[in-house]
C-alpha cells in the first residue's frame, strides 16, 4: 500500500506503520494490516476545526496536506470471533476426543463426503457471519466523543463523551489472553459501562492511554503504541510501580484469612471425625469411602471460588503510577488492568483478620462511585473493590498517601470508647475508636477482623446519631457515617453521649466546609 | 426528650398528630389478620382455651401499640436550618440525622389513600447514600409542599459534586 507522502507531512514516521489509505480505500478494511487506524476524511460541517487543535504557529501554509484529521477509526481484531467461540472449540475437541477414546473399534464416521460438505458449509457460514459482524463493528474516535458502532441487522451506536469517561480498564479474559487480545471497558459512571471487544494487547493499551488522555482534555491526533514490558502485566516502560506483591505473600495471606480457615477447618474436622469414628468395630469410611467426598464437596466449591478471587485473581498484583493516573494490574488466568479514578473514591476500609496481626498485614478495600457489583463479580468483570489484597503497613501508607496526598494515618489521634462501653462491646473494646484530621474521619470497629474506615470529610453524605435503650443507660451513643457506595456500615461506635453529639455537629460543619473548598480547588 | 436529642436551634417541628390515625388503622388491620389466623389455628389444634388466650394476647398487643403509636408520632421532629436539615425519631432506638441540603438529589412527596383522606403526605429526601433514609412521614399536605419547595430551592443553589 502506498502512502501519499504529503499525508505524513510534519509527523515522524512511526515504526509500526499504520495503513493510511486514500479516502477511496478508507471503507475497505485491509486484512493484511489489521488492526489498523484509518485516518478518515475531515468531518463535514466542522470548518476551521483543524485550527482548533493545531497551534497557530504550526498551521501550515496553504498546502494540500491537512492537519491530522479529527477522526480515528479502530477496528476490532479479526480474531475476535474466536475468543467467543473458544469454549465451543474446546467442547468440540473434548467431545470428539472422548468419542475416539471410548469406542473400541475407532470412530464410526458417517460417509466422508457428507461430513466434509456439511463441515465446510458450517465453517463457511460461521466465517461469513463473523466477517460481516466484524465489518459492522468499529470504534470511532471523533472530536469530542467515542462512538462504538456494531450490529449487522440492528445497528447500534453507543456514544461516549470524553469528558464523561471516569475510568478505563483493560481486561484480558482467559480466552482472549491465549490469542493475545484484550478488552477495553469504559466506565462512565452509569451502570454497565461500555466494552470494546477485542483489540490486540498493544493496541488496547495504546487506545486506553489515548482515551484517558482525551478524557483529561489532552488532544493528540494519533495513538502511540506502547511497548509493554511483559506479557504477564500491563506495564509500560515509563510506568512507575509503587507496590508489587509477591506470590508467596498472596498465598500466605490467603491461607491465614478467615474465609480460607472457615472453608477448610470444619471440613477437615468432619473428615477426621468420620475416619476415626468406630461405632461398632467397623470403620464407617472403610465401608464407604464416598462419604468423605460427600463431606468435603460443599467446602470445595467455596474454596475454589475463594482461591479464584483472592489468589488467582490477584496474582501479579501491582499498583502502578502511569502517565495520566493510577492503575492496578492483576490476574493470573485473566489479566485486569483497572484505572483508578482518584476523585471518585468515596471511602477506604483497612482490615486485618486475626491471624494477620502478628504478620503486620492489612487488606484495603475501596468504595468507588459507579463501581457497581462490588465483590460479586470480581472474577469476570474485573471491577473490583480490593485496592490492596495483602500488604504491609508501609505499603498501605504509601497507597493512602498516593490516593489522598497529605493523609497521615499514623498522626491521627484515636479516641477510644469510654471504659463503660466494655459492657456492650466486650471483645472489641480495645480496638473501637475514632479520630479525625482536617482531611478525613477514621472509625475503628470489629474484633475478629479489625477494620478501620477512612472517609474524607468532603465525601460525607449525611450523619446520624443512634442510641438504643442499653446504650442510653450507659450514657453512650453511636454516630453513623453515611457515604455513597458504602462497603459496610461505617460508624463511630459507642462514644460518650456528649462526645457523640459534639462529633455529629462538628462533622456536619467540617463536611460542609470541605465541600466548599472542593468546589473551588480540585477534588482530591 | 433528653438533652442528647435536643434540637440544634429552637424547637422541633412536629409531624401531624393525625398521622397516628394512619398508623393505628394500619396496625389494627395487620393485628386483626395475624391474631385472627393465629387464634383460629390454635383453637383448632389445642382447644378453645388456648384460642381465647391467643386472642387475648393479640388484643393486648394491639392496645399496647395503640398507646405507643401516639408517643412514637410525638417523638418525630425536624428542624430546617440554613444549610442542613435535622431529623429525629424513635422511642427505644432514638436517631438524630443530619442531612446537608447540598447532598440532596431529589425530594419526593407521596401519600397513601388514608393519609390523603386526612390531608397528610410524606416527604422523602433522597441523597446519593442509601443509608441516609431521610423520610418525614405524616406532614400536613401544605407543610409537605412548602417543605418540598423550600428544599428544592435551597438544594439547587447549593448542589455539590459527589
XYZ file of C-alpha atoms in Angstrom:
686
model
C 0.000 0.000 0.000
C 1.436 3.304 -0.974
C 1.448 6.135 1.477
C 0.970 9.531 -0.025
C 3.956 11.395 1.353
C 2.073 14.589 1.983
C -0.272 12.821 4.405
C 2.589 12.397 6.782
C 3.828 15.943 6.490
C 5.252 17.134 9.742
C 4.820 13.855 11.518
C 7.679 11.452 12.063
C 7.181 8.076 10.503
C 6.151 5.663 13.137
C 7.970 2.353 13.359
C 4.677 0.493 13.368
C 3.375 1.887 10.163
C -0.370 2.042 10.034
C -2.294 1.861 6.890
C -3.142 5.285 5.735
C -5.412 4.652 2.832
C -6.519 7.262 0.424
C -10.125 8.282 1.007
C -11.297 5.921 -1.690
C -9.860 2.996 0.199
C -10.957 4.156 3.573
C -14.008 1.991 3.759
C -12.201 -1.163 2.757
C -10.541 -2.950 5.608
C -7.275 -4.435 4.553
C -6.764 -7.812 6.133
C -3.022 -7.698 5.816
C -2.542 -4.733 8.100
C -5.070 -5.301 10.774
C -5.737 -3.879 13.232
C -5.416 -0.585 11.590
C -6.124 3.015 12.231
C -7.705 4.744 9.341
C -7.446 8.445 9.070
C -10.756 9.311 7.617
C -11.617 12.459 5.763
C -12.106 15.561 7.911
C -15.616 15.723 9.299
C -18.075 17.670 7.341
C -19.548 20.739 8.872
C -16.525 21.405 11.018
C -14.743 24.091 9.106
C -11.806 25.530 10.866
C -11.699 22.606 13.200
C -8.127 21.861 12.249
C -7.139 25.227 13.598
C -8.709 24.389 16.927
C -6.095 21.898 17.826
C -3.161 22.949 15.726
C -1.179 25.655 17.427
C -1.250 28.814 15.388
C 2.433 28.862 14.588
C 2.209 25.336 13.276
C -0.700 25.890 10.985
C 0.767 25.017 7.639
C 0.837 27.337 4.732
C -1.942 26.677 2.247
C -0.814 23.276 1.136
C -2.848 20.201 0.310
C -1.510 18.485 3.428
C -4.232 18.542 6.038
C -3.526 18.621 9.710
C -4.214 15.322 11.388
C -7.835 14.704 10.703
C -10.245 14.542 13.550
C -11.366 11.018 13.189
C -9.655 7.799 14.154
C -11.309 4.566 13.216
C -10.247 1.438 15.003
C -11.474 -1.979 14.012
C -11.672 -4.927 16.348
C -9.020 -7.558 15.896
C -10.031 -10.148 13.288
C -9.567 -12.981 15.778
C -12.371 -11.538 17.922
C -14.983 -14.162 16.990
C -12.574 -16.875 18.056
C -12.491 -15.528 21.599
C -16.182 -16.011 21.935
C -16.005 -19.435 20.339
C -13.065 -20.865 22.204
C -15.275 -22.591 24.713
C -17.172 -24.161 21.839
C -13.954 -25.232 20.178
C -12.743 -26.820 23.382
C -16.062 -28.576 23.857
C -15.969 -29.943 20.320
C -12.426 -31.197 20.766
C -13.337 -32.783 24.061
C -16.435 -34.462 22.630
C -14.605 -35.861 19.642
C -11.674 -36.915 21.755
C -13.870 -38.739 24.209
C -15.638 -40.469 21.347
C -12.309 -41.590 19.936
C -11.038 -42.848 23.263
C -14.152 -44.673 24.282
C -15.063 -46.563 21.146
C -13.141 -49.777 20.793
C -13.273 -50.070 17.036
C -12.429 -46.484 16.151
C -14.783 -43.667 15.467
C -17.800 -44.604 13.436
C -17.769 -41.944 10.779
C -20.692 -41.079 8.578
C -19.883 -41.114 4.852
C -16.923 -38.877 4.301
C -18.493 -36.689 1.632
C -21.346 -35.635 3.883
C -19.063 -34.775 6.736
C -16.796 -32.754 4.522
C -19.592 -30.926 2.781
C -21.516 -30.219 5.986
C -18.447 -29.155 7.881
C -17.288 -26.909 5.089
C -20.708 -25.311 4.768
C -20.942 -24.703 8.507
C -17.461 -23.291 8.601
C -18.123 -21.013 5.656
C -21.338 -19.725 7.204
C -19.642 -19.059 10.505
C -16.752 -17.298 8.848
C -19.178 -15.297 6.770
C -21.159 -14.209 9.801
C -18.026 -13.413 11.705
C -16.711 -11.342 8.822
C -19.950 -9.398 8.380
C -20.138 -8.758 12.094
C -16.525 -7.688 12.145
C -17.125 -5.343 9.216
C -20.035 -3.759 11.030
C -18.122 -3.145 14.233
C -15.874 -0.173 14.565
C -14.682 2.164 17.239
C -14.618 5.736 16.053
C -12.792 8.472 17.909
C -14.380 11.748 16.997
C -13.873 15.315 18.038
C -15.385 15.037 21.489
C -16.846 11.603 21.676
C -16.087 7.977 21.134
C -18.584 6.014 19.074
C -18.967 2.276 19.214
C -20.708 1.072 16.076
C -21.852 -2.507 15.940
C -24.553 -4.859 14.739
C -25.461 -6.132 11.312
C -29.236 -6.246 11.331
C -29.758 -3.946 14.261
C -27.224 -1.181 14.100
C -26.143 0.049 17.484
C -24.199 3.190 18.064
C -23.018 3.968 21.557
C -21.669 7.434 22.069
C -19.337 8.218 24.905
C -18.311 11.782 25.553
C -14.705 12.082 26.571
C -15.461 14.335 29.490
C -17.809 11.688 30.864
C -15.177 8.970 30.983
C -14.446 8.097 34.569
C -12.071 5.217 34.233
C -10.904 2.733 31.666
C -9.978 -0.840 32.411
C -8.238 -3.365 30.258
C -9.432 -6.885 30.775
C -7.946 -9.971 29.244
C -10.253 -12.900 29.802
C -8.561 -16.257 29.558
C -9.808 -16.980 26.053
C -8.672 -13.621 24.755
C -5.383 -13.868 26.551
C -4.434 -17.041 24.715
C -4.877 -15.172 21.465
C -3.092 -12.069 22.696
C -6.238 -9.946 22.706
C -7.715 -7.601 25.277
C -10.991 -5.880 26.018
C -11.349 -2.242 26.959
C -14.059 -1.421 29.443
C -15.055 2.198 29.842
C -16.837 3.370 32.956
C -18.933 6.477 32.525
C -20.406 6.336 35.986
C -23.637 4.725 34.921
C -24.461 1.095 35.306
C -22.939 -1.338 32.863
C -20.246 0.633 31.134
C -19.091 0.199 27.567
C -16.891 -2.501 26.162
C -14.565 -2.536 23.183
C -14.018 -6.168 22.229
C -11.308 -7.102 21.262
C -8.100 -5.368 20.338
C -4.606 -6.728 20.335
C -2.794 -6.211 23.615
C -0.613 -3.375 22.466
C -3.432 -1.635 20.608
C -5.668 -1.900 23.645
C -3.009 -0.329 25.836
C -2.470 2.413 23.276
C -6.191 3.011 22.965
C -6.602 3.153 26.728
C -3.788 5.685 27.098
C -5.198 7.695 24.241
C -8.731 7.759 25.623
C -7.509 8.610 29.103
C -5.504 11.465 27.645
C -8.560 12.692 25.810
C -10.635 12.348 28.959
C -8.102 14.633 30.633
C -8.541 17.115 27.827
C -5.242 16.410 26.118
C -5.679 16.365 22.392
C -3.471 14.149 20.370
C -4.019 13.127 16.829
C -2.806 9.596 16.978
C -2.406 6.525 19.037
C 1.094 5.724 20.072
C 1.809 2.087 20.538
C 3.357 1.410 23.850
C 5.989 -1.159 24.476
C 4.769 -3.347 27.244
C 7.454 -4.823 29.394
C 5.972 -8.256 29.716
C 3.074 -10.428 28.753
C 2.312 -11.006 32.402
C 1.221 -7.499 33.162
C 0.133 -4.279 31.567
C 3.029 -2.002 32.275
C 4.639 0.499 30.020
C 8.298 1.312 30.132
C 7.597 4.675 31.737
C 5.240 3.332 34.400
C 6.329 3.554 37.975
C 5.487 0.528 40.076
C 4.640 1.678 43.574
C 3.566 -1.572 45.189
C 4.046 -5.081 43.943
C 3.028 -8.267 45.692
C 4.964 -11.476 45.630
C 3.000 -14.686 45.090
C 4.295 -16.017 48.412
C 2.717 -13.142 50.313
C -0.555 -13.560 48.447
C -0.713 -17.272 49.259
C 0.306 -16.700 52.869
C -2.362 -14.045 53.278
C -4.981 -16.301 51.752
C -4.013 -19.271 53.926
C -4.364 -17.214 57.092
C -7.593 -15.475 56.154
C -10.852 -16.269 57.891
C -12.583 -17.306 54.717
C -9.999 -19.960 53.997
C -9.958 -21.259 57.561
C -13.746 -21.380 57.644
C -13.802 -23.363 54.443
C -11.141 -25.860 55.456
C -11.010 -26.388 59.206
C -14.592 -27.624 59.785
C -14.292 -29.910 56.776
C -11.009 -31.337 57.979
C -12.509 -31.898 61.406
C -15.533 -33.634 59.889
C -13.345 -35.828 57.715
C -11.098 -36.715 60.639
C -14.087 -37.498 62.826
C -15.546 -39.710 60.138
C -12.281 -41.574 59.709
C -11.698 -42.123 63.408
C -15.274 -42.941 64.294
C -15.751 -46.643 65.022
C -19.274 -47.178 66.256
C -19.243 -50.962 66.488
C -15.789 -52.069 65.484
C -16.206 -51.282 61.793
C -14.856 -48.110 60.301
C -17.539 -46.094 58.579
C -15.188 -44.675 55.977
C -13.611 -48.057 55.353
C -17.062 -49.340 54.467
C -17.920 -46.434 52.226
C -15.124 -44.088 51.197
C -17.526 -41.913 49.193
C -18.745 -40.476 52.473
C -15.529 -38.490 52.671
C -16.153 -36.860 49.342
C -19.684 -36.007 50.377
C -18.399 -34.295 53.474
C -15.727 -32.355 51.617
C -17.633 -31.381 48.491
C -19.585 -28.359 49.751
C -16.427 -26.841 51.176
C -14.510 -27.453 47.966
C -16.864 -25.275 45.944
C -16.475 -22.344 48.305
C -12.760 -22.918 48.497
C -12.398 -22.817 44.745
C -14.229 -19.535 44.370
C -12.182 -18.097 47.208
C -8.918 -19.158 45.594
C -10.086 -17.844 42.231
C -10.894 -14.424 43.677
C -8.216 -13.912 46.211
C -5.207 -15.728 44.803
C -5.574 -16.298 41.075
C -7.425 -13.038 40.532
C -4.826 -11.052 42.487
C -1.736 -12.761 41.062
C 0.997 -10.353 39.952
C -0.777 -7.536 41.728
C 0.873 -4.206 41.065
C -0.132 -0.682 41.979
C 1.253 1.500 39.236
C 1.534 5.180 38.568
C 1.390 5.765 34.842
C 1.135 8.871 32.745
C -2.402 10.006 33.472
C -3.087 8.448 36.807
C -3.036 5.313 38.842
C -3.847 1.797 37.877
C -3.894 -1.662 39.321
C -2.904 -4.668 37.268
C -3.540 -8.206 38.420
C -4.633 -11.667 37.447
C -3.123 -14.997 36.518
C -5.534 -16.545 34.034
C -7.295 -13.360 33.066
C -5.377 -10.141 33.338
C -7.088 -6.995 34.519
C -5.746 -3.519 34.391
C -8.001 -1.201 36.307
C -7.522 2.512 36.126
C -8.203 4.180 39.423
C -10.260 7.371 39.370
C -8.876 9.010 42.487
C -11.559 11.650 42.796
C -14.300 9.035 42.730
C -13.089 7.038 45.699
C -15.626 7.585 48.443
C -14.116 5.696 51.311
C -11.450 3.147 52.154
C -11.556 0.232 54.535
C -8.391 -1.183 56.028
C -8.999 -4.567 57.572
C -6.880 -7.070 59.400
C -8.062 -10.590 60.183
C -6.941 -12.156 63.436
C -4.056 -14.188 62.055
C -2.629 -11.312 60.059
C -1.983 -9.234 63.150
C 1.242 -10.946 64.075
C 2.497 -10.602 60.490
C 1.512 -6.948 60.297
C -0.508 -7.441 57.131
C -3.563 -5.491 56.017
C -6.104 -5.541 53.263
C -7.507 -2.354 51.778
C -10.883 -2.094 50.062
C -12.299 0.922 48.344
C -15.770 2.189 47.605
C -15.755 3.798 44.190
C -18.609 5.751 42.735
C -20.154 3.887 39.842
C -18.285 0.750 40.738
C -21.310 -1.482 40.741
C -21.395 -5.101 41.709
C -18.578 -4.755 44.191
C -17.043 -8.068 45.128
C -19.771 -10.044 43.404
C -18.126 -10.420 40.044
C -14.522 -9.925 40.936
C -13.575 -12.678 38.623
C -15.182 -11.909 35.303
C -15.862 -8.225 35.196
C -12.566 -7.258 36.654
C -14.153 -4.410 38.542
C -13.127 -4.999 41.982
C -13.325 -3.401 45.362
C -9.962 -4.718 46.507
C -7.411 -1.953 46.444
C -4.637 -3.941 48.088
C -5.184 -7.666 48.745
C -2.496 -8.081 51.376
C 0.134 -5.522 52.238
C 2.399 -4.290 54.977
C 1.781 -1.117 56.907
C 4.287 0.776 54.767
C 2.555 -0.267 51.570
C -0.831 0.700 52.965
C 0.514 4.118 53.914
C 2.090 4.574 50.506
C -1.177 3.788 48.744
C -3.186 6.044 51.048
C -0.765 8.893 50.502
C -0.891 8.382 46.766
C -4.662 8.471 46.669
C -5.182 11.259 49.176
C -2.000 13.319 49.301
C -1.287 14.750 52.690
C -3.002 11.960 54.584
C -1.029 10.696 57.556
C -2.978 7.935 59.181
C -0.442 7.402 61.978
C -0.646 11.008 63.048
C -4.389 10.873 63.637
C -5.177 10.614 67.304
C -7.668 7.849 68.036
C -10.225 8.500 70.750
C -11.133 5.161 72.329
C -14.557 4.299 73.708
C -15.072 5.112 77.383
C -14.390 2.230 79.761
C -18.074 1.607 80.467
C -18.586 0.703 76.818
C -16.992 -2.634 77.711
C -20.493 -3.845 78.584
C -21.737 -3.523 75.014
C -18.511 -4.438 73.213
C -16.561 -6.787 75.460
C -14.390 -8.181 72.674
C -13.669 -5.104 70.626
C -13.332 -2.589 73.443
C -9.593 -2.205 72.976
C -9.866 -1.515 69.264
C -13.002 0.571 68.785
C -12.451 4.278 68.481
C -12.495 7.214 66.159
C -10.277 10.044 65.101
C -10.021 12.810 62.576
C -7.744 15.320 60.990
C -8.504 18.151 58.603
C -8.870 15.741 55.698
C -10.519 12.529 56.866
C -12.610 10.856 59.523
C -11.382 7.482 60.775
C -13.547 4.945 62.573
C -12.497 1.599 64.002
C -14.604 -1.438 64.661
C -14.583 -5.214 64.694
C -12.950 -7.762 66.962
C -12.095 -10.848 64.911
C -11.293 -8.762 61.875
C -10.196 -5.314 62.923
C -11.289 -2.698 60.435
C -10.618 0.977 60.004
C -12.750 3.047 57.688
C -11.349 6.237 56.269
C -13.744 8.800 54.807
C -12.740 12.266 53.621
C -14.954 14.944 55.133
C -15.791 16.097 51.618
C -17.289 12.698 50.742
C -19.789 12.590 53.572
C -23.433 12.381 52.573
C -25.187 12.571 55.897
C -24.748 11.657 59.543
C -26.923 10.015 62.137
C -26.609 9.627 65.867
C -28.153 6.465 67.260
C -28.879 5.390 70.777
C -30.560 2.200 71.908
C -32.012 1.550 75.380
C -28.902 -0.239 76.655
C -26.564 2.484 75.405
C -28.836 5.123 76.960
C -28.416 3.524 80.350
C -24.637 3.622 79.914
C -24.652 7.157 78.530
C -23.258 6.096 75.154
C -24.212 6.868 71.582
C -23.096 5.843 68.103
C -22.539 8.189 65.175
C -23.238 6.643 61.791
C -21.339 7.982 58.791
C -23.233 7.764 55.527
C -21.372 7.690 52.236
C -22.238 6.715 48.709
C -21.394 3.127 47.864
C -20.620 2.087 51.396
C -18.532 -1.045 51.825
C -20.149 -1.850 55.140
C -21.729 0.061 57.967
C -19.431 2.860 58.950
C -19.894 4.343 62.395
C -18.006 5.723 65.318
C -19.356 3.298 67.855
C -20.249 3.763 71.489
C -18.918 7.209 72.174
C -19.631 9.116 75.282
C -23.032 10.662 74.576
C -21.902 14.267 74.750
C -18.852 13.488 72.599
C -21.187 11.870 70.070
C -23.289 14.984 69.839
C -20.184 17.103 69.531
C -18.873 14.836 66.743
C -22.193 14.981 64.920
C -22.301 18.752 64.892
C -18.608 19.255 64.248
C -18.507 16.713 61.456
C -21.503 18.247 59.717
C -19.704 21.591 59.742
C -16.410 20.072 58.582
C -18.129 18.211 55.770
C -19.708 21.435 54.634
C -16.527 23.484 54.619
C -14.596 20.638 52.961
C -17.173 20.516 50.184
C -16.974 24.253 49.723
C -13.211 24.048 49.292
C -13.723 21.128 46.952
C -15.872 23.303 44.733
C -13.064 25.812 44.352
C -9.977 23.657 44.313
C -9.560 20.285 42.689
C -11.388 17.443 44.344
C -8.683 15.353 45.879
C -36.782 14.209 75.407
C -33.336 14.248 76.890
C -30.575 16.729 76.219
C -28.773 14.476 73.756
C -31.533 14.573 71.208
C -32.436 18.197 71.713
C -32.792 20.295 68.578
C -29.742 22.299 67.465
C -31.724 25.543 67.479
C -35.198 26.498 68.605
C -37.722 23.733 68.849
C -38.559 20.619 66.869
C -41.237 20.994 64.262
C -43.577 18.091 64.895
C -45.436 15.978 62.411
C -49.202 15.968 62.406
C -50.842 14.066 65.322
C -53.388 12.861 62.775
C -50.663 10.629 61.365
C -51.169 8.345 64.350
C -54.609 7.536 62.937
C -52.984 6.234 59.767
C -50.572 4.113 61.741
C -53.300 2.863 64.095
C -55.566 1.782 61.271
C -52.626 0.061 59.600
C -51.678 -1.617 62.860
C -55.247 -2.727 63.593
C -55.650 -4.331 60.175
C -52.368 -6.197 60.496
C -53.031 -7.211 64.090
C -56.583 -8.390 63.285
C -55.341 -10.529 60.400
C -52.452 -12.100 62.291
C -54.381 -12.580 65.531
C -57.410 -13.978 63.748
C -55.461 -16.572 61.809
C -53.246 -17.491 64.759
C -56.177 -17.759 67.168
C -58.161 -19.889 64.719
C -55.260 -22.278 64.208
C -54.529 -22.520 67.941
C -58.240 -23.040 68.698
C -58.379 -25.815 66.138
C -55.235 -27.566 67.316
C -55.149 -27.031 71.085
C -58.714 -26.211 72.108
C -60.761 -23.131 72.774
C -58.996 -22.046 75.971
C -55.745 -21.647 74.086
C -57.550 -19.928 71.250
C -59.002 -17.362 73.619
C -55.549 -16.911 75.133
C -54.071 -16.159 71.699
C -56.914 -13.723 71.038
C -56.240 -12.022 74.347
C -52.536 -11.739 73.525
C -53.351 -10.178 70.178
C -55.745 -7.685 71.729
C -53.194 -6.829 74.402
C -50.561 -6.221 71.746
C -52.975 -4.015 69.796
C -53.764 -1.905 72.868
C -50.092 -1.517 73.706
C -49.321 -0.489 70.117
C -52.278 1.904 70.105
C -50.826 3.775 73.030
C -47.290 3.555 71.790
C -48.084 4.922 68.316
C -49.208 8.188 69.831
C -45.891 8.581 71.631
C -43.959 7.437 68.570
C -45.588 10.072 66.398
C -44.939 12.724 69.025
C -41.269 11.729 69.067
C -40.849 12.717 65.430
C -39.382 16.095 64.743
C -37.381 18.089 62.258
C -35.628 21.411 62.095
C -34.737 23.234 58.905
C -31.511 25.115 59.263
C -29.651 27.311 56.815
C -27.627 24.555 55.240
C -28.935 21.299 56.630
C -31.935 19.500 57.986
C -32.034 17.830 61.393
C -34.379 14.937 61.871
C -35.184 12.881 64.929
C -37.393 9.911 65.683
C -37.619 6.742 67.723
C -38.566 5.830 71.262
C -36.309 2.982 72.273
C -33.829 3.348 69.459
C -33.510 7.074 69.081
C -31.982 8.561 65.989
C -30.831 12.050 65.081
C -29.954 12.546 61.430
C -28.247 15.490 59.750
C -28.724 15.909 56.013
C -26.983 18.768 54.226
C -29.114 20.370 51.537
C -26.131 20.208 49.210
C -26.327 16.429 49.229
C -29.955 16.138 48.264
C -30.548 14.659 44.852
C -34.313 14.599 44.873
C -37.256 15.356 47.092
C -40.215 13.014 46.886
C -43.678 13.628 48.196
C -46.105 10.733 48.404
C -49.249 9.882 50.245
C -51.453 6.819 50.506
C -55.265 6.770 50.308
C -55.890 7.025 54.037
C -53.229 9.674 54.588
C -54.597 11.638 51.649
C -58.047 11.487 53.152
C -56.642 13.032 56.315
C -54.757 15.651 54.314
C -51.303 14.228 55.063
C -48.257 13.495 52.942
C -44.778 12.013 53.378
C -41.659 13.856 52.287
C -38.586 11.860 51.377
C -35.136 13.352 50.909
C -33.031 11.306 48.536
C -29.254 11.537 48.796
C -26.626 9.521 46.977
C -26.279 7.350 50.042
C -28.702 4.525 50.628
C -28.175 4.752 54.361
C -29.410 8.286 54.812
C -33.013 7.127 54.911
C -34.450 10.572 55.427
C -38.197 10.324 55.313
C -40.553 12.592 57.191
C -43.949 10.920 57.371
C -47.299 12.415 58.157
C -46.848 16.091 57.412
C -49.936 18.186 56.713
C -50.105 18.451 52.941
C -49.492 22.172 52.827
C -46.480 21.793 55.098
C -45.202 18.961 52.937
C -45.450 21.025 49.784
C -43.889 24.038 51.438
C -41.022 21.888 52.742
C -40.545 20.304 49.331
C -40.404 23.661 47.571
C -38.088 25.069 50.173
C -35.747 22.081 49.994
C -35.648 22.222 46.223
C -34.960 25.942 46.251
C -32.216 25.519 48.832
C -30.770 22.439 47.177
C -30.452 23.919 43.725
C -28.255 26.788 44.788
C -26.117 24.553 46.918
C -25.579 21.486 44.795
C -22.267 19.796 45.459
C -20.253 17.431 43.399
C -20.072 13.916 44.572
